Coordinates of N, CA and C in Angstrom, one line a residue:
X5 N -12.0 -38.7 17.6 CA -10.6 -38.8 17.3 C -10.4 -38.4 15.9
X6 N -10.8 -38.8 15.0 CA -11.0 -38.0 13.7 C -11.5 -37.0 13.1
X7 N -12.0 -36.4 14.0 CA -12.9 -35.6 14.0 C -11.3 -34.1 13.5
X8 N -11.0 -34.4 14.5 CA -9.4 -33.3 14.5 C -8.4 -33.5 13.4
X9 N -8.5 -34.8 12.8 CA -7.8 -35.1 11.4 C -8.9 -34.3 10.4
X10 N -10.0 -34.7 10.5 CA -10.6 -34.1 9.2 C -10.7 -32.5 9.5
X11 N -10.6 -32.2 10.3 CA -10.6 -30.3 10.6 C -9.2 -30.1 10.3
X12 N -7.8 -30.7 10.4 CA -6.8 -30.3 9.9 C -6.8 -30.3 8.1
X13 N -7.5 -31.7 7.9 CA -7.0 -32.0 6.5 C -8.1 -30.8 5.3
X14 N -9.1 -30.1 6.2 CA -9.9 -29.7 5.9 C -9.5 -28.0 5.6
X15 N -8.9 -27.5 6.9 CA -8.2 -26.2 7.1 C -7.2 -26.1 6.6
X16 N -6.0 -26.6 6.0 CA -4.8 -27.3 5.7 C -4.5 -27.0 4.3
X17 N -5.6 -27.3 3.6 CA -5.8 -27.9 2.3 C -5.9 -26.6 1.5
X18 N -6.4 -25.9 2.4 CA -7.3 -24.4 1.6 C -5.9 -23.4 1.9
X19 N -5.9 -22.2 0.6 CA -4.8 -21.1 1.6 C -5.3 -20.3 2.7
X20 N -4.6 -19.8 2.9 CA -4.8 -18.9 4.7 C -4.5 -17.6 4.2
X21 N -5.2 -16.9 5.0 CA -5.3 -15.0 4.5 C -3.9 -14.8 5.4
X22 N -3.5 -13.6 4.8 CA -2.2 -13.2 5.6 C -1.9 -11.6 5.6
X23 N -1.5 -11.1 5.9 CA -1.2 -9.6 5.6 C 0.3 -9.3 5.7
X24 N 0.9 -8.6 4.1 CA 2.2 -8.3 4.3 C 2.8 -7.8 5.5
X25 N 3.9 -7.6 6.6 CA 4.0 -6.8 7.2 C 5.5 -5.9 7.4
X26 N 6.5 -7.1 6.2 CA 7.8 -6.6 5.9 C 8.2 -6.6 5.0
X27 N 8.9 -6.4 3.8 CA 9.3 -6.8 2.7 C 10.6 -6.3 2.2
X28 N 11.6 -7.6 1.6 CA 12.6 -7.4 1.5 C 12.9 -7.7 -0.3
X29 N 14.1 -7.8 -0.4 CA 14.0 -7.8 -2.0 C 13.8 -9.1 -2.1
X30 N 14.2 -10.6 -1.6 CA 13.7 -11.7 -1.9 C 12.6 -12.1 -1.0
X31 N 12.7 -12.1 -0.1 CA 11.2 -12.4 0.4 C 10.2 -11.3 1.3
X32 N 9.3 -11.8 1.7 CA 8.5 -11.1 2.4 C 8.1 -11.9 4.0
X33 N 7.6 -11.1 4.9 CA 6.9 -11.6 5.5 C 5.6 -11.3 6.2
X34 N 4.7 -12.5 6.7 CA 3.1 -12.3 6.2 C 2.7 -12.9 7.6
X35 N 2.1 -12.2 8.4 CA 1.2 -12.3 9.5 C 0.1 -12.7 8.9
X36 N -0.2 -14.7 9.6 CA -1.6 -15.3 8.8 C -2.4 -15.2 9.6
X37 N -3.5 -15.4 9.1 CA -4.5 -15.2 9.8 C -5.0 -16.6 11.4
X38 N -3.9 -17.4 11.6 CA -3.7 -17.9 12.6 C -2.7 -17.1 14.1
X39 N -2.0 -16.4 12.9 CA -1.4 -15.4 14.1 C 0.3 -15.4 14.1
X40 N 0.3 -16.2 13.0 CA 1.8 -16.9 13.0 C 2.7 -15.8 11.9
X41 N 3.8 -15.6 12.2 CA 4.6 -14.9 10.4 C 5.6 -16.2 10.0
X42 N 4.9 -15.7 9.2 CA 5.5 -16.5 7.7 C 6.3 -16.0 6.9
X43 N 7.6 -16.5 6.4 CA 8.6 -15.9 5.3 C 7.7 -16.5 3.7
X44 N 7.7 -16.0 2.7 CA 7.4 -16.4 1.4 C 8.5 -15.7 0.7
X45 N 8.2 -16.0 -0.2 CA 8.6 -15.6 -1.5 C 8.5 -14.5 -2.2
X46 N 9.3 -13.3 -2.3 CA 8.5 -12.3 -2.8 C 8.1 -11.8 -4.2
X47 N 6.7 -11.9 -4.2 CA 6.9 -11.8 -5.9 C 6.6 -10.0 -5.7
X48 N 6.9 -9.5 -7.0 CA 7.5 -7.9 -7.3 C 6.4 -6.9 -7.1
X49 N 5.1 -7.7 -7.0 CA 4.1 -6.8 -6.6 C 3.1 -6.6 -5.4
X50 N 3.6 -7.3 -4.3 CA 3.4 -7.1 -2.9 C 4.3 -5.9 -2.3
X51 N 2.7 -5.0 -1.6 CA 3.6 -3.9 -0.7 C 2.9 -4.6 0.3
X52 N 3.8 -3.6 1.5 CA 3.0 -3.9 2.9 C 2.0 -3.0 3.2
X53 N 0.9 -4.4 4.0 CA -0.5 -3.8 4.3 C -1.2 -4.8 3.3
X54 N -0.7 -5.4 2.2 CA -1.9 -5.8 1.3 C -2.6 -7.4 1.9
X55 N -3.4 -7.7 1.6 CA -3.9 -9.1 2.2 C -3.9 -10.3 0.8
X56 N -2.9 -11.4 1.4 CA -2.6 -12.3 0.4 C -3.4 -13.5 0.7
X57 N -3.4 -14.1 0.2 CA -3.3 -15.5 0.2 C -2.4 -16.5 0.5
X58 N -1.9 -17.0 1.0 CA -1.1 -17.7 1.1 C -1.0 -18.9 1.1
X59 N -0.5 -19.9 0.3 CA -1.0 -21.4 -0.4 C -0.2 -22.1 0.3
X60 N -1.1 -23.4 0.6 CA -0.6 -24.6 1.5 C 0.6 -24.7 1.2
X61 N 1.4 -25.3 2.0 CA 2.7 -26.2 1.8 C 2.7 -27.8 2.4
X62 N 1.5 -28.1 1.7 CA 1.0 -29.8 1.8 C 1.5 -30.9 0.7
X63 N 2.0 -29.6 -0.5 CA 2.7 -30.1 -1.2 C 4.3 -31.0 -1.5
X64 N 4.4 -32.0 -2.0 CA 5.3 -33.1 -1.6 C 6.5 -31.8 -2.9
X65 N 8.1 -31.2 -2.0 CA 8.7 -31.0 -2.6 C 10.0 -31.7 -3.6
X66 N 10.2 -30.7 -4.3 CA 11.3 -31.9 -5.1 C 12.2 -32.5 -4.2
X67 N 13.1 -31.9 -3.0 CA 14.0 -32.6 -2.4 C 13.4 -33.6 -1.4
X68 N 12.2 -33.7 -0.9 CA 11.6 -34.9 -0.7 C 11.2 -36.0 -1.2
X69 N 10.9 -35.9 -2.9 CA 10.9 -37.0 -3.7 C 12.5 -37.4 -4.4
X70 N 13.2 -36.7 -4.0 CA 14.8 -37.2 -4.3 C 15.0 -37.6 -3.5
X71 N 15.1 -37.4 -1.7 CA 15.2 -38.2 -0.6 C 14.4 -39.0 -0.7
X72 N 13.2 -39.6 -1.2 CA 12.7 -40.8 -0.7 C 13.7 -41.8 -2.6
X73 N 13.2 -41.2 -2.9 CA 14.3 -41.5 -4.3 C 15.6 -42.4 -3.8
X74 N 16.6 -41.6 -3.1 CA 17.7 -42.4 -3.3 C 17.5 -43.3 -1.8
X75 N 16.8 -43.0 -0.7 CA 16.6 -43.6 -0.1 C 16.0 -45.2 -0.7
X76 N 15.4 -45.4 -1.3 CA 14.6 -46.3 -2.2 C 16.2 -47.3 -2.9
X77 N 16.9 -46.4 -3.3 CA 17.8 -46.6 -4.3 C 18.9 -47.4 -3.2
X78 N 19.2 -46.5 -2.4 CA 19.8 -47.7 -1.2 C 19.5 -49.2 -1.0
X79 N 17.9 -48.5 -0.4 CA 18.1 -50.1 -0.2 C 17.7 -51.2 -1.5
X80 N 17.5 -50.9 -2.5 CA 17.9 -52.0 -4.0 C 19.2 -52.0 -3.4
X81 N 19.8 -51.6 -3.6 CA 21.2 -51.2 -3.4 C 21.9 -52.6 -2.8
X82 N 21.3 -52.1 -1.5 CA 22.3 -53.1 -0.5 C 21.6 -54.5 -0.7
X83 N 20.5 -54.6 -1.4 CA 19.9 -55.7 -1.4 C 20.2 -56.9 -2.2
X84 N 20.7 -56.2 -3.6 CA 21.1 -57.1 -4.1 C 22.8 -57.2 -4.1
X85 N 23.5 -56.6 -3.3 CA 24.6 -56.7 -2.7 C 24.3 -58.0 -1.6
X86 N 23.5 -57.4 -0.6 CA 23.7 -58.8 0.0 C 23.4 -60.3 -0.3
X87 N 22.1 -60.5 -1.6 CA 22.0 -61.1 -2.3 C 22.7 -62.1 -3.1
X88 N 23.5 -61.5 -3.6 CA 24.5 -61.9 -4.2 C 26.1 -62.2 -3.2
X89 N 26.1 -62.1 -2.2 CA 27.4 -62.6 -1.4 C 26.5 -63.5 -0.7
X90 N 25.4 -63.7 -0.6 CA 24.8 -64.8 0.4 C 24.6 -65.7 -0.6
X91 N 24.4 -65.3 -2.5 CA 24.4 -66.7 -3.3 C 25.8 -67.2 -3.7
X92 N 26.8 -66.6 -3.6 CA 28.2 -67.1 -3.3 C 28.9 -68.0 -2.7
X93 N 28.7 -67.5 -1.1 CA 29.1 -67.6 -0.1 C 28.4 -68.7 0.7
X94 N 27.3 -69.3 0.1 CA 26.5 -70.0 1.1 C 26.3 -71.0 0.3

């Protein structure tokens, strides 16, 4: 059973080869070496045909750590909201 966690966290971790196969002025897209196309980013010196790398996205983004952020922030929130009407009121 772990065995398939450690082959993901293993394969995952590392980038994946890709090959350009479209390119637009902001992005590009990149047939990886799984078989899948991928949109990226395009930086100014990819043509098509060349073979990239393409770097995990295992990475925790900024609007993820602002979602868990105000999520967090809620519940302080309501906590000491209810806190304080239950030391009132009771």
């Amino acid at each position: 059973m772990y065995s398939h966690l450690k082959k993901y966290l293993e394969t995952e971790a590392h980038p994946v080869k890709g090959i350009v196969v479209e390119k637009e002025k902001e992005y590009a897209i990149v047939l990886n070496s799984k078989g899948q196309f991928l949109m990226i980013k395009n930086p100014q010196d990819l043509k098509i045909g060349y073979e990239i790398d393409i770097p995990s996205k295992r990475k925790i983004g900024i609007k993820t750590i602002l979602a868990i952020a105000a999520a967090f922030m809620m519940v302080l929130g309501l906590s000491v909201i209810l806190y304080s009407c239950h030391r009132h009121f009771c």
